[in-house]
Amino acid sequence: MAGLQHPFHCLRYVNRQSAGQSDILIATAGRNLYSYDASSGQRLDVWPQPVDANAEDKGSDAAPASESQGPPEKRRKLSSSSEEQKDAKSEPKPKDSNKETSNSWTNIPLVTVAHGKYVVIMTSEDKCVRVLSLDNEGKLQQLSARTMPKKLSALTLTPDENNILSGDKFGDVYTFPLIPSGEYVKVQAPAKPYEPSATNLTVHTKRNLESLEQQMRQAALSKNNQAERVVLNFEHQVIIGHVSLLTELISVTRPADSTVGKRNYILTADRDEHIRVSRGVPQAHVIEQFCFGHTSFVSSLCVPSFESKVLISGGGDSYLLVWNWLENQILQKVQLPSSEGEVTVRGIWDVSPAPTAENADPVKAIFVALEGSSQLLYYTLESDNTIIHQDTLQLSGNILSLTGLDSRGSIVVAVDTLRETNSTSVWRSSSQPPLETFRFSSGKWAPAEDSMVIKINSEGTSSVSTTLEQKQQKELNDSMYNLSNLRKRDEPYDD
C-alpha cells in the first residue's frame, strides 16, 4: 500500500457570517482536529500541535502532513485519567494545554460546536471531553479537559449551547457547563471495607476455611476497585439513566403552541430498540413517553431543523421510522433499499439549501447513509410530514459524515480513504480524496467542483503507515465501523 491517509471521521460547518467573520469547516481525521476556511479551503489550524523537536517524545507526535500512525500494538489502560481530574480542579492553562501525551488517543469520534467559537470533542481511549476555543482566525486552543468514568457514545449541547450533554455506554446521560465556573471537588464518602465475621480462629473445617479465603480475596479486590474508581472532580449532574447501552442523544426545543409554551426536550435511543422522550434540564427526570416501533437497536435520530415536530429514526433494522414524537405517533415506515446481509443506518442528516433564482421553492432534504455503503439516500420531507425517496447518490467510497453548506446550496461528504468501496475490512492499495461535494440544481443533487473541497483534498490529512499488521488494520476498522457490535446475534433482521 502507498499513499494512504486518514479519512475525515466528523464534519461540522460553523456559520459565523452573522458575526462578520469567515465561516469555518471543522473536521477530525485520526487523532487530529482540523479547522479550514470555508471560502478558500485554506487550513487554518490543526490540533494538537506537533511537540517541540527537543521534547522527550519528539518522534511520536510528528507534523500532521507527514504523520505515520496506527493504533498501538496492545492497548493499555491509561493512567492519566486521575491526573487529568486533578488538572480539571484548577483553572485552565491555555499556554500548556496543547501539549498532549503522545498517542494518548487514536481518534476523535464525537464533535460538536457551541456559539460558533467553541469546539467540543471526545478523545477516544482516554474518555476525555475537551473544550477548545475557535478564534477569529480559526485557531484552536484547549480550554478544559474533563475525563468521564465511561467511554461516551453520544455528545451534544443544550439548546442554549451553554451546557454539554453526554451519553455513555452504560446508559447514563451527564450534563456539565461548557465553560467550568471554577473549582469543584466532589465529596466522596469513604467506602466501608468488608470484613468477614468469621476468622481463622473460629473456622476449623477445610471447606469453611476455603470459603473464608475466597471472601478475603474478594474483599481485597473490592478495596482495590474502590481505590481505582474515578471521581469526577468537576461540576456535573447525572440526569438520565438507561438500562441499556445508549446509542444516540439529541436536544430539541418544542415551539410554543396554543396549549403548551416553549419547552426543551432530550431524546435518547439505546440498544434495546427504545427511544425515550424526556424533558430538558432541569426536568430531565420527567419522561414524557417512549417511542416503540423498532425491532433492533436505534443508532441515529434526526429532528429536522425545518420541522421540529418530526423525528426520523433508523438503526439495525431495514427501515426508517418517521414520527410525530410529541404525540408518540408513527407517521410512516420507510423500507430501506434491499441489500445482502445486515443493514445498519450510520447517519441521518437534514439539509435546507437557501432559495435561489433557479431553485425558488424551499427544499427540505433528508440524507441517509448506511454503514459500509457508498450510496447516499436522498429523501424530501413533504407537507404531510412524510418522506419520499427522490434519488440515490453514488460516491467513490463508504460514507462517513456529511454537512450542509446551505448558503451555497451544496453538501460536503466525507468518504473512507482506507477501505474499498462497500467493504469495512478490505483495504485499498492507494488513497483517494477524502471529501466530495454535491450541489442542488434543477431539482437534483449532482456532483460539483468546489474550490474549498479541492484545496482541502490537495493538502490531505495525516498519513497511515503502509506496514500496518493485520491486527492493527482490524483495530482501525473496528474504530470506524463499530455499529454492528450493537446487534444482538440471536435477533433476526428483515430482508
Short mmCIF file of C-alpha atoms in Angstrom, two decimals:
data_model
loop_
_atom_site.label_atom_id
_atom_site.label_comp_id
_atom_site.label_asym_id
_atom_site.label_seq_id
_atom_site.Cartn_x
_atom_site.Cartn_y
_atom_site.Cartn_z
CA MET A 1 0.00 0.00 0.00
CA ALA A 2 1.21 3.52 -0.75
CA GLY A 3 -0.05 7.00 -0.14
CA LEU A 4 -2.80 6.10 2.36
CA GLN A 5 -4.19 8.79 4.63
CA HIS A 6 -6.73 9.02 7.42
CA PRO A 7 -10.30 9.78 6.30
CA PHE A 8 -12.35 12.54 7.89
CA HIS A 9 -14.46 10.98 10.63
CA CYS A 10 -16.63 14.00 11.54
CA LEU A 11 -17.53 17.20 9.70
CA ARG A 12 -19.09 20.33 11.22
CA TYR A 13 -19.85 23.56 9.35
CA VAL A 14 -19.61 26.69 11.52
CA ASN A 15 -21.71 29.56 10.17
CA ARG A 16 -20.21 32.79 11.52
CA GLN A 17 -21.24 35.28 8.84
CA SER A 18 -23.74 36.85 11.23
CA ALA A 19 -20.80 37.92 13.38
CA GLY A 20 -18.92 39.35 10.41
CA GLN A 21 -16.38 36.50 10.39
CA SER A 22 -15.49 33.87 7.84
CA ASP A 23 -17.28 30.54 8.05
CA ILE A 24 -15.24 27.59 9.27
CA LEU A 25 -15.24 23.88 8.44
CA ILE A 26 -14.27 21.69 11.40
CA ALA A 27 -13.11 18.14 10.68
CA THR A 28 -11.47 15.24 12.52
CA ALA A 29 -9.10 12.69 10.99
CA GLY A 30 -7.13 10.17 13.02
CA ARG A 31 -6.10 11.80 16.29
CA ASN A 32 -6.18 15.34 14.84
CA LEU A 33 -8.73 18.14 14.76
CA TYR A 34 -8.62 20.50 11.75
CA SER A 35 -10.10 23.91 11.00
CA TYR A 36 -10.46 25.24 7.44
CA ASP A 37 -11.58 28.50 5.88
CA ALA A 38 -14.95 27.62 4.36
CA SER A 39 -14.39 30.03 1.45
CA SER A 40 -10.93 29.09 0.27
CA GLY A 41 -10.33 25.73 1.94
CA GLN A 42 -7.10 27.01 3.48
CA ARG A 43 -6.06 25.03 6.54
CA LEU A 44 -6.19 27.42 9.49
CA ASP A 45 -5.05 25.15 12.28
CA VAL A 46 -4.51 21.57 13.38
CA TRP A 47 -4.76 20.32 16.94
CA PRO A 48 -2.84 19.03 18.80
CA GLN A 49 0.20 20.92 17.61
CA PRO A 50 3.41 18.98 16.94
CA VAL A 51 5.60 18.78 20.03
CA ASP A 52 8.87 20.64 20.21
CA ALA A 53 11.77 18.97 18.46
CA ASN A 54 13.67 18.80 21.74
CA ALA A 55 10.80 17.20 23.62
CA GLU A 56 11.27 13.79 25.12
CA ASP A 57 8.81 12.09 22.78
CA LYS A 58 9.61 14.12 19.67
CA GLY A 59 9.28 11.14 17.33
CA SER A 60 5.74 10.19 18.29
CA ASP A 61 3.93 13.45 17.52
CA ALA A 62 5.12 14.33 14.04
CA ALA A 63 3.59 17.07 11.93
CA PRO A 64 0.19 16.13 10.50
CA ALA A 65 1.34 16.31 6.88
CA SER A 66 3.89 13.56 7.39
CA GLU A 67 2.45 11.75 10.37
CA SER A 68 2.51 7.98 10.12
CA GLN A 69 0.39 6.39 12.77
CA GLY A 70 -1.74 3.44 13.69
CA PRO A 71 -3.19 2.04 16.87
CA PRO A 72 -0.71 0.69 19.39
CA GLU A 73 0.21 -2.97 19.23
CA LYS A 74 -1.59 -3.55 22.51
CA ARG A 75 -3.97 -1.07 24.03
CA ARG A 76 -3.39 -0.35 27.66
CA LYS A 77 -5.44 1.27 30.34
CA LEU A 78 -4.35 4.89 30.58
CA SER A 79 -3.10 6.12 33.90
CA SER A 80 -3.63 9.76 33.01
CA SER A 81 -7.33 9.87 33.93
CA SER A 82 -6.72 10.61 37.60
CA GLU A 83 -4.09 13.18 36.69
CA GLU A 84 -6.48 14.91 34.30
CA GLN A 85 -9.05 15.04 37.08
CA LYS A 86 -6.52 16.88 39.21
CA ASP A 87 -5.93 19.29 36.37
CA ALA A 88 -9.68 19.84 35.99
CA LYS A 89 -9.82 21.26 39.51
CA SER A 90 -7.53 24.13 38.60
CA GLU A 91 -8.02 26.99 36.18
CA PRO A 92 -7.33 26.12 32.52
CA LYS A 93 -3.80 26.89 31.39
CA PRO A 94 -4.03 27.73 27.69
CA LYS A 95 -0.27 28.05 27.22
CA ASP A 96 0.32 24.42 28.12
CA SER A 97 -2.98 22.94 27.01
CA ASN A 98 -1.86 21.97 23.51
CA LYS A 99 0.97 19.78 24.77
CA GLU A 100 -0.68 16.37 24.98
CA THR A 101 0.67 13.00 25.95
CA SER A 102 1.79 11.37 22.73
CA ASN A 103 -0.51 8.63 21.42
CA SER A 104 -2.93 9.05 24.32
CA TRP A 105 -5.76 8.61 21.82
CA THR A 106 -6.06 7.35 18.27
CA ASN A 107 -9.23 9.08 17.05
CA ILE A 108 -11.82 11.75 17.83
CA PRO A 109 -15.23 10.16 17.23
CA LEU A 110 -17.52 12.86 18.67
CA VAL A 111 -17.56 16.59 17.83
CA THR A 112 -19.97 19.48 18.30
CA VAL A 113 -19.69 23.28 18.09
CA ALA A 114 -21.06 25.89 20.53
CA HIS A 115 -21.78 29.58 19.84
CA GLY A 116 -19.59 29.42 16.74
CA LYS A 117 -16.47 29.88 18.90
CA TYR A 118 -16.07 26.69 20.92
CA VAL A 119 -15.41 23.15 19.68
CA VAL A 120 -16.32 20.26 21.98
CA ILE A 121 -14.74 16.89 21.27
CA MET A 122 -14.31 13.49 22.86
CA THR A 123 -10.94 11.79 22.52
CA SER A 124 -11.30 8.03 22.39
CA GLU A 125 -9.11 5.92 24.67
CA ASP A 126 -8.79 8.46 27.49
CA LYS A 127 -12.60 9.10 27.53
CA CYS A 128 -11.93 12.82 27.83
CA VAL A 129 -14.31 15.66 26.88
CA ARG A 130 -12.26 18.62 25.75
CA VAL A 131 -13.44 22.16 25.02
CA LEU A 132 -11.34 24.23 22.62
CA SER A 133 -11.73 27.87 21.68
CA LEU A 134 -12.07 28.80 18.00
CA ASP A 135 -10.83 32.34 17.50
CA ASN A 136 -11.46 34.76 14.64
CA GLU A 137 -8.56 33.30 12.64
CA GLY A 138 -9.75 29.73 13.13
CA LYS A 139 -7.01 28.85 15.63
CA LEU A 140 -7.78 26.11 18.16
CA GLN A 141 -6.77 26.35 21.82
CA GLN A 142 -7.75 23.85 24.50
CA LEU A 143 -9.57 25.41 27.46
CA SER A 144 -10.55 22.39 29.54
CA ALA A 145 -10.30 18.61 29.70
CA ARG A 146 -12.76 16.54 31.74
CA THR A 147 -12.37 12.77 31.96
CA MET A 148 -15.58 10.75 32.08
CA PRO A 149 -15.98 7.48 34.00
CA LYS A 150 -17.06 5.54 30.90
CA LYS A 151 -16.49 5.94 27.19
CA LEU A 152 -19.05 8.22 25.58
CA SER A 153 -21.33 7.15 22.75
CA ALA A 154 -23.12 10.48 22.20
CA LEU A 155 -22.32 14.16 22.63
CA THR A 156 -24.47 17.25 22.12
CA LEU A 157 -25.40 20.60 23.67
CA THR A 158 -28.44 22.03 25.40
CA PRO A 159 -30.47 24.36 23.15
CA ASP A 160 -28.84 27.47 24.66
CA GLU A 161 -25.42 25.87 23.95
CA ASN A 162 -24.22 26.71 27.46
CA ASN A 163 -24.11 23.15 28.76
CA ILE A 164 -22.79 19.86 27.40
CA LEU A 165 -24.90 16.71 27.29
CA SER A 166 -23.04 13.42 27.07
CA GLY A 167 -24.26 9.82 26.99
CA ASP A 168 -22.06 6.86 27.80
CA LYS A 169 -22.11 3.16 27.04
CA PHE A 170 -23.61 2.34 30.43
CA GLY A 171 -26.75 4.31 29.54
CA ASP A 172 -26.13 7.40 31.70
CA VAL A 173 -26.57 10.98 30.48
CA TYR A 174 -24.46 13.69 32.14
CA THR A 175 -24.74 17.43 31.92
CA PHE A 176 -21.98 19.89 32.81
CA PRO A 177 -21.13 23.50 31.92
CA LEU A 178 -19.48 24.30 28.61
CA ILE A 179 -17.04 26.55 30.47
CA PRO A 180 -16.17 25.40 34.01
CA SER A 181 -17.24 28.00 36.55
CA GLY A 182 -14.40 27.35 38.99
CA GLU A 183 -13.06 24.78 41.41
CA TYR A 184 -15.31 21.89 42.25
CA VAL A 185 -14.46 18.96 44.48
CA LYS A 186 -16.95 16.19 44.94
CA VAL A 187 -17.04 14.90 48.48
CA GLN A 188 -16.99 11.13 48.35
CA ALA A 189 -17.99 9.17 51.41
CA PRO A 190 -15.29 6.63 52.29
CA ALA A 191 -16.29 3.10 51.44
CA LYS A 192 -16.73 0.82 54.43
CA PRO A 193 -14.36 -2.10 53.98
CA TYR A 194 -15.86 -5.54 54.06
CA GLU A 195 -14.75 -7.64 57.00
CA PRO A 196 -15.94 -11.25 57.30
CA SER A 197 -17.45 -12.02 60.68
CA ALA A 198 -15.50 -15.28 60.84
CA THR A 199 -11.74 -15.63 61.37
CA ASN A 200 -9.15 -18.38 61.23
CA LEU A 201 -9.69 -18.83 64.92
CA THR A 202 -13.42 -19.51 64.61
CA VAL A 203 -13.42 -21.63 61.43
CA HIS A 204 -11.95 -25.10 61.54
CA THR A 205 -13.26 -27.29 58.72
CA LYS A 206 -11.38 -27.36 55.42
CA ARG A 207 -14.43 -26.31 53.38
CA ASN A 208 -15.20 -23.34 55.62
CA LEU A 209 -11.57 -22.26 55.58
CA GLU A 210 -11.59 -22.24 51.76
CA SER A 211 -14.79 -20.22 51.81
CA LEU A 212 -13.23 -17.72 54.23
CA GLU A 213 -10.16 -17.35 51.99
CA GLN A 214 -12.39 -16.61 48.99
CA GLN A 215 -14.23 -13.94 50.99
CA MET A 216 -10.93 -12.34 52.00
CA ARG A 217 -9.70 -12.30 48.40
CA GLN A 218 -12.98 -10.74 47.25
CA ALA A 219 -12.72 -8.11 49.98
CA ALA A 220 -9.19 -7.20 48.83
CA LEU A 221 -10.33 -7.00 45.22
CA SER A 222 -13.26 -4.73 46.15
CA LYS A 223 -10.87 -2.49 48.06
CA ASN A 224 -8.61 -2.13 45.03
CA ASN A 225 -11.57 -1.43 42.73
CA GLN A 226 -12.82 1.23 45.13
CA ALA A 227 -9.38 2.88 45.16
CA GLU A 228 -9.25 2.95 41.34
CA ARG A 229 -12.77 4.29 40.92
CA VAL A 230 -12.76 7.61 39.06
CA VAL A 231 -14.11 10.58 40.97
CA LEU A 232 -15.50 13.35 38.76
CA ASN A 233 -13.88 16.43 40.24
CA PHE A 234 -15.81 18.87 38.10
CA GLU A 235 -19.32 20.27 38.20
CA HIS A 236 -21.69 17.70 36.72
CA GLN A 237 -25.05 16.04 37.12
CA VAL A 238 -26.43 12.65 36.06
CA ILE A 239 -29.85 13.44 34.60
CA ILE A 240 -30.97 10.32 32.67
CA GLY A 241 -30.27 6.61 33.05
CA HIS A 242 -30.95 3.81 30.58
CA VAL A 243 -30.74 0.14 31.47
CA SER A 244 -29.12 -0.49 28.09
CA LEU A 245 -26.20 0.93 26.10
CA LEU A 246 -27.05 4.48 24.98
CA THR A 247 -26.53 4.95 21.25
CA GLU A 248 -27.83 8.41 20.36
CA LEU A 249 -28.69 11.68 22.11
CA ILE A 250 -30.20 14.89 20.74
CA SER A 251 -31.62 18.03 22.34
CA VAL A 252 -34.74 19.62 20.86
CA THR A 253 -36.80 22.75 21.51
CA ARG A 254 -40.54 22.46 21.01
CA PRO A 255 -42.05 25.71 19.78
CA ALA A 256 -44.92 27.23 21.69
CA ASP A 257 -48.45 26.49 20.53
CA SER A 258 -51.99 27.16 21.75
CA THR A 259 -51.77 24.55 24.51
CA VAL A 260 -48.14 24.40 25.64
CA GLY A 261 -45.43 27.03 25.78
CA LYS A 262 -41.89 26.68 24.51
CA ARG A 263 -40.20 23.67 26.10
CA ASN A 264 -36.93 21.80 25.77
CA TYR A 265 -36.66 18.03 25.40
CA ILE A 266 -33.94 15.40 25.37
CA LEU A 267 -34.37 12.42 23.03
CA THR A 268 -32.28 9.33 23.72
CA ALA A 269 -32.01 5.97 21.99
CA ASP A 270 -30.48 2.69 23.13
CA ARG A 271 -29.53 -0.79 22.09
CA ASP A 272 -32.88 -2.19 23.27
CA GLU A 273 -34.92 -0.54 20.49
CA HIS A 274 -36.14 2.25 22.80
CA ILE A 275 -36.49 5.94 22.03
CA ARG A 276 -37.13 7.93 25.20
CA VAL A 277 -38.57 11.44 25.24
CA SER A 278 -37.55 13.30 28.41
CA ARG A 279 -37.97 16.92 29.34
CA GLY A 280 -34.95 19.17 29.19
CA VAL A 281 -32.78 20.28 32.08
CA PRO A 282 -33.70 20.78 34.92
CA GLN A 283 -36.71 18.45 34.48
CA ALA A 284 -34.91 15.62 32.70
CA HIS A 285 -36.25 13.17 35.29
CA VAL A 286 -39.70 13.64 33.75
CA ILE A 287 -40.26 11.05 30.99
CA GLU A 288 -42.91 12.21 28.55
CA GLN A 289 -43.14 8.91 26.66
CA PHE A 290 -41.31 6.07 24.94
CA CYS A 291 -41.47 5.68 21.16
CA PHE A 292 -41.65 1.97 20.36
CA GLY A 293 -41.52 0.65 16.80
CA HIS A 294 -38.02 -0.59 16.04
CA THR A 295 -37.15 -4.27 16.21
CA SER A 296 -33.39 -3.74 16.56
CA PHE A 297 -31.07 -1.16 18.09
CA VAL A 298 -31.56 2.52 17.20
CA SER A 299 -28.34 4.15 16.00
CA SER A 300 -29.42 7.51 14.58
CA LEU A 301 -32.04 10.17 15.39
CA CYS A 302 -32.80 13.32 13.40
CA VAL A 303 -35.25 16.12 14.19
CA PRO A 304 -35.07 18.36 11.09
CA SER A 305 -34.32 22.00 11.73
CA PHE A 306 -37.18 22.93 9.40
CA GLU A 307 -39.79 20.79 11.21
CA SER A 308 -39.18 20.25 14.91
CA LYS A 309 -42.28 18.09 15.43
CA VAL A 310 -40.91 15.34 13.18
CA LEU A 311 -38.42 12.68 14.23
CA ILE A 312 -36.70 10.33 11.79
CA SER A 313 -35.03 7.28 13.33
CA GLY A 314 -33.03 4.37 11.99
CA GLY A 315 -30.82 1.59 13.24
CA GLY A 316 -30.22 -2.10 12.85
CA ASP A 317 -33.48 -2.97 11.13
CA SER A 318 -34.14 -2.49 7.44
CA TYR A 319 -36.41 0.55 7.64
CA LEU A 320 -36.70 4.15 8.82
CA LEU A 321 -39.50 5.37 11.06
CA VAL A 322 -40.97 8.86 10.77
CA TRP A 323 -42.60 10.03 13.99
CA ASN A 324 -44.72 12.77 15.42
CA TRP A 325 -42.63 12.35 18.54
CA LEU A 326 -44.68 14.80 20.59
CA GLU A 327 -47.73 12.55 20.19
CA ASN A 328 -45.82 9.24 20.15
CA GLN A 329 -47.28 8.51 16.72
CA ILE A 330 -45.63 6.67 13.83
CA LEU A 331 -46.39 8.61 10.66
CA GLN A 332 -44.54 6.38 8.21
CA LYS A 333 -42.43 3.25 7.90
CA VAL A 334 -39.91 3.60 5.07
CA GLN A 335 -38.24 0.47 3.74
CA LEU A 336 -34.55 0.87 3.03
CA PRO A 337 -33.13 -0.40 -0.27
CA SER A 338 -32.69 -4.17 -0.12
CA SER A 339 -29.16 -5.46 0.09
CA GLU A 340 -27.42 -8.64 1.04
CA GLY A 341 -26.68 -9.12 4.73
CA GLU A 342 -27.39 -6.79 7.62
CA VAL A 343 -28.49 -3.20 7.13
CA THR A 344 -27.43 -0.55 9.64
CA VAL A 345 -28.14 3.19 9.46
CA ARG A 346 -24.94 5.13 10.06
CA GLY A 347 -26.31 8.66 9.90
CA ILE A 348 -29.35 10.83 9.11
CA TRP A 349 -28.85 14.49 8.21
CA ASP A 350 -31.23 17.32 7.33
CA VAL A 351 -30.22 19.99 4.79
CA SER A 352 -32.19 23.01 3.61
CA PRO A 353 -30.45 24.91 0.78
CA ALA A 354 -31.16 28.61 0.58
CA PRO A 355 -33.61 29.52 -2.23
CA THR A 356 -32.03 30.78 -5.44
CA ALA A 357 -33.35 32.19 -8.70
CA GLU A 358 -33.05 28.71 -10.18
CA ASN A 359 -34.50 26.92 -7.13
CA ALA A 360 -37.06 29.30 -5.70
CA ASP A 361 -39.04 26.70 -3.76
CA PRO A 362 -37.60 25.65 -0.38
CA VAL A 363 -36.05 22.20 -0.34
CA LYS A 364 -36.40 20.04 2.76
CA ALA A 365 -33.74 17.40 2.16
CA ILE A 366 -33.07 14.32 4.32
CA PHE A 367 -29.92 12.28 3.63
CA VAL A 368 -29.38 8.76 4.96
CA ALA A 369 -26.14 6.78 4.91
CA LEU A 370 -25.79 3.07 5.67
CA GLU A 371 -22.83 1.51 7.43
CA GLY A 372 -20.18 0.40 4.95
CA SER A 373 -22.07 1.75 1.92
CA SER A 374 -21.07 4.22 -0.78
CA GLN A 375 -24.68 5.11 -1.64
CA LEU A 376 -26.28 8.22 -0.15
CA LEU A 377 -30.08 8.05 0.01
CA TYR A 378 -31.86 11.34 -0.69
CA TYR A 379 -35.40 11.96 0.63
CA THR A 380 -37.60 15.04 0.85
CA LEU A 381 -39.94 15.91 3.70
CA GLU A 382 -43.43 16.56 2.35
CA SER A 383 -46.17 18.83 3.65
CA ASP A 384 -47.88 15.92 5.45
CA ASN A 385 -44.62 15.20 7.33
CA THR A 386 -43.82 12.02 5.42
CA ILE A 387 -40.63 11.48 3.42
CA ILE A 388 -40.29 10.40 -0.22
CA HIS A 389 -37.20 8.82 -1.74
CA GLN A 390 -36.04 11.03 -4.60
CA ASP A 391 -32.62 9.75 -5.60
CA THR A 392 -29.58 7.67 -4.62
CA LEU A 393 -26.22 9.41 -4.95
CA GLN A 394 -23.19 7.26 -5.72
CA LEU A 395 -19.88 8.18 -4.09
CA SER A 396 -16.38 6.85 -4.58
CA GLY A 397 -16.09 5.43 -1.07
CA ASN A 398 -18.05 4.49 2.02
CA ILE A 399 -19.89 7.47 3.52
CA LEU A 400 -18.64 8.53 6.97
CA SER A 401 -20.05 12.00 7.60
CA LEU A 402 -21.94 14.85 5.92
CA THR A 403 -22.50 18.53 6.45
CA GLY A 404 -24.64 21.01 4.54
CA LEU A 405 -23.46 24.33 3.13
CA ASP A 406 -26.93 25.82 2.99
CA SER A 407 -25.86 29.23 1.74
CA ARG A 408 -24.18 27.59 -1.29
CA GLY A 409 -26.91 25.03 -1.89
CA SER A 410 -24.42 22.19 -1.56
CA ILE A 411 -23.32 19.37 0.72
CA VAL A 412 -19.86 18.07 1.61
CA VAL A 413 -19.48 14.33 2.20
CA ALA A 414 -16.56 12.59 3.90
CA VAL A 415 -15.71 9.22 2.35
CA ASP A 416 -13.49 6.39 3.52
CA THR A 417 -9.99 6.71 2.09
CA LEU A 418 -8.69 3.43 3.53
CA ARG A 419 -11.27 0.73 2.83
CA GLU A 420 -12.52 -0.48 -0.52
CA THR A 421 -15.96 0.70 -1.62
CA ASN A 422 -18.79 -1.15 0.17
CA SER A 423 -16.33 -3.01 2.41
CA THR A 424 -15.49 -2.44 6.07
CA SER A 425 -12.35 -4.59 6.15
CA VAL A 426 -10.64 -4.77 2.71
CA TRP A 427 -8.05 -2.01 2.39
CA ARG A 428 -7.27 -0.01 -0.72
CA SER A 429 -3.92 -0.16 -2.48
CA SER A 430 -3.86 3.64 -2.88
CA SER A 431 -5.68 6.52 -1.28
CA GLN A 432 -8.31 8.86 -2.72
CA PRO A 433 -9.63 12.36 -1.93
CA PRO A 434 -11.36 12.41 1.46
CA LEU A 435 -14.15 14.85 0.52
CA GLU A 436 -16.75 15.03 -2.24
CA THR A 437 -19.34 17.71 -2.86
CA PHE A 438 -22.81 17.82 -4.44
CA ARG A 439 -24.82 20.88 -5.43
CA PHE A 440 -28.60 21.20 -5.74
CA SER A 441 -29.56 22.35 -9.22
CA SER A 442 -32.66 21.88 -11.37
CA GLY A 443 -34.32 19.81 -8.68
CA LYS A 444 -31.43 17.33 -8.35
CA TRP A 445 -28.23 16.85 -6.40
CA ALA A 446 -25.31 16.48 -8.78
CA PRO A 447 -21.52 16.16 -8.28
CA ALA A 448 -19.87 19.57 -8.33
CA GLU A 449 -16.48 21.16 -8.02
CA ASP A 450 -15.88 23.38 -5.03
CA SER A 451 -12.71 25.41 -4.53
CA MET A 452 -12.80 24.76 -0.78
CA VAL A 453 -13.02 20.99 -1.23
CA ILE A 454 -10.33 20.96 -3.95
CA LYS A 455 -7.94 22.81 -1.64
CA ILE A 456 -8.62 20.53 1.33
CA ASN A 457 -8.22 17.40 -0.78
CA SER A 458 -4.91 18.65 -2.18
CA GLU A 459 -3.44 19.00 1.31
CA GLY A 460 -4.88 15.75 2.60
CA THR A 461 -4.69 14.58 6.21
CA SER A 462 -2.19 12.62 8.29
CA SER A 463 -0.70 9.56 6.65
CA VAL A 464 -1.26 5.95 7.65
CA SER A 465 1.65 3.57 7.84
CA THR A 466 1.98 1.27 4.85
CA THR A 467 3.36 -1.50 7.04
CA LEU A 468 0.44 -1.99 9.43
CA GLU A 469 -0.06 -5.54 10.58
CA GLN A 470 -3.41 -7.25 10.15
CA LYS A 471 -4.19 -6.80 13.83
CA GLN A 472 -3.59 -3.06 13.62
CA GLN A 473 -5.74 -2.79 10.50
CA LYS A 474 -8.54 -4.59 12.32
CA GLU A 475 -8.33 -2.13 15.23
CA LEU A 476 -8.61 0.79 12.82
CA ASN A 477 -11.54 -0.93 11.09
CA ASP A 478 -13.31 -1.51 14.42
CA SER A 479 -12.84 2.12 15.48
CA MET A 480 -14.50 3.33 12.27
CA TYR A 481 -17.17 0.65 11.80
CA ASN A 482 -18.49 -0.44 15.19
CA LEU A 483 -22.27 -0.24 14.86
CA SER A 484 -22.56 -3.93 14.02
CA ASN A 485 -21.37 -4.69 17.55
CA LEU A 486 -24.70 -3.36 18.82
CA ARG A 487 -26.62 -6.13 17.11
CA LYS A 488 -27.84 -8.95 19.30
CA ARG A 489 -26.72 -12.03 17.46
CA ASP A 490 -29.81 -14.07 18.28
CA GLU A 491 -32.12 -11.43 16.77
CA PRO A 492 -33.34 -11.79 13.17
CA TYR A 493 -33.08 -8.91 10.74
CA ASP A 494 -35.54 -8.11 7.99
CA ASP A 495 -34.56 -8.90 4.41
#
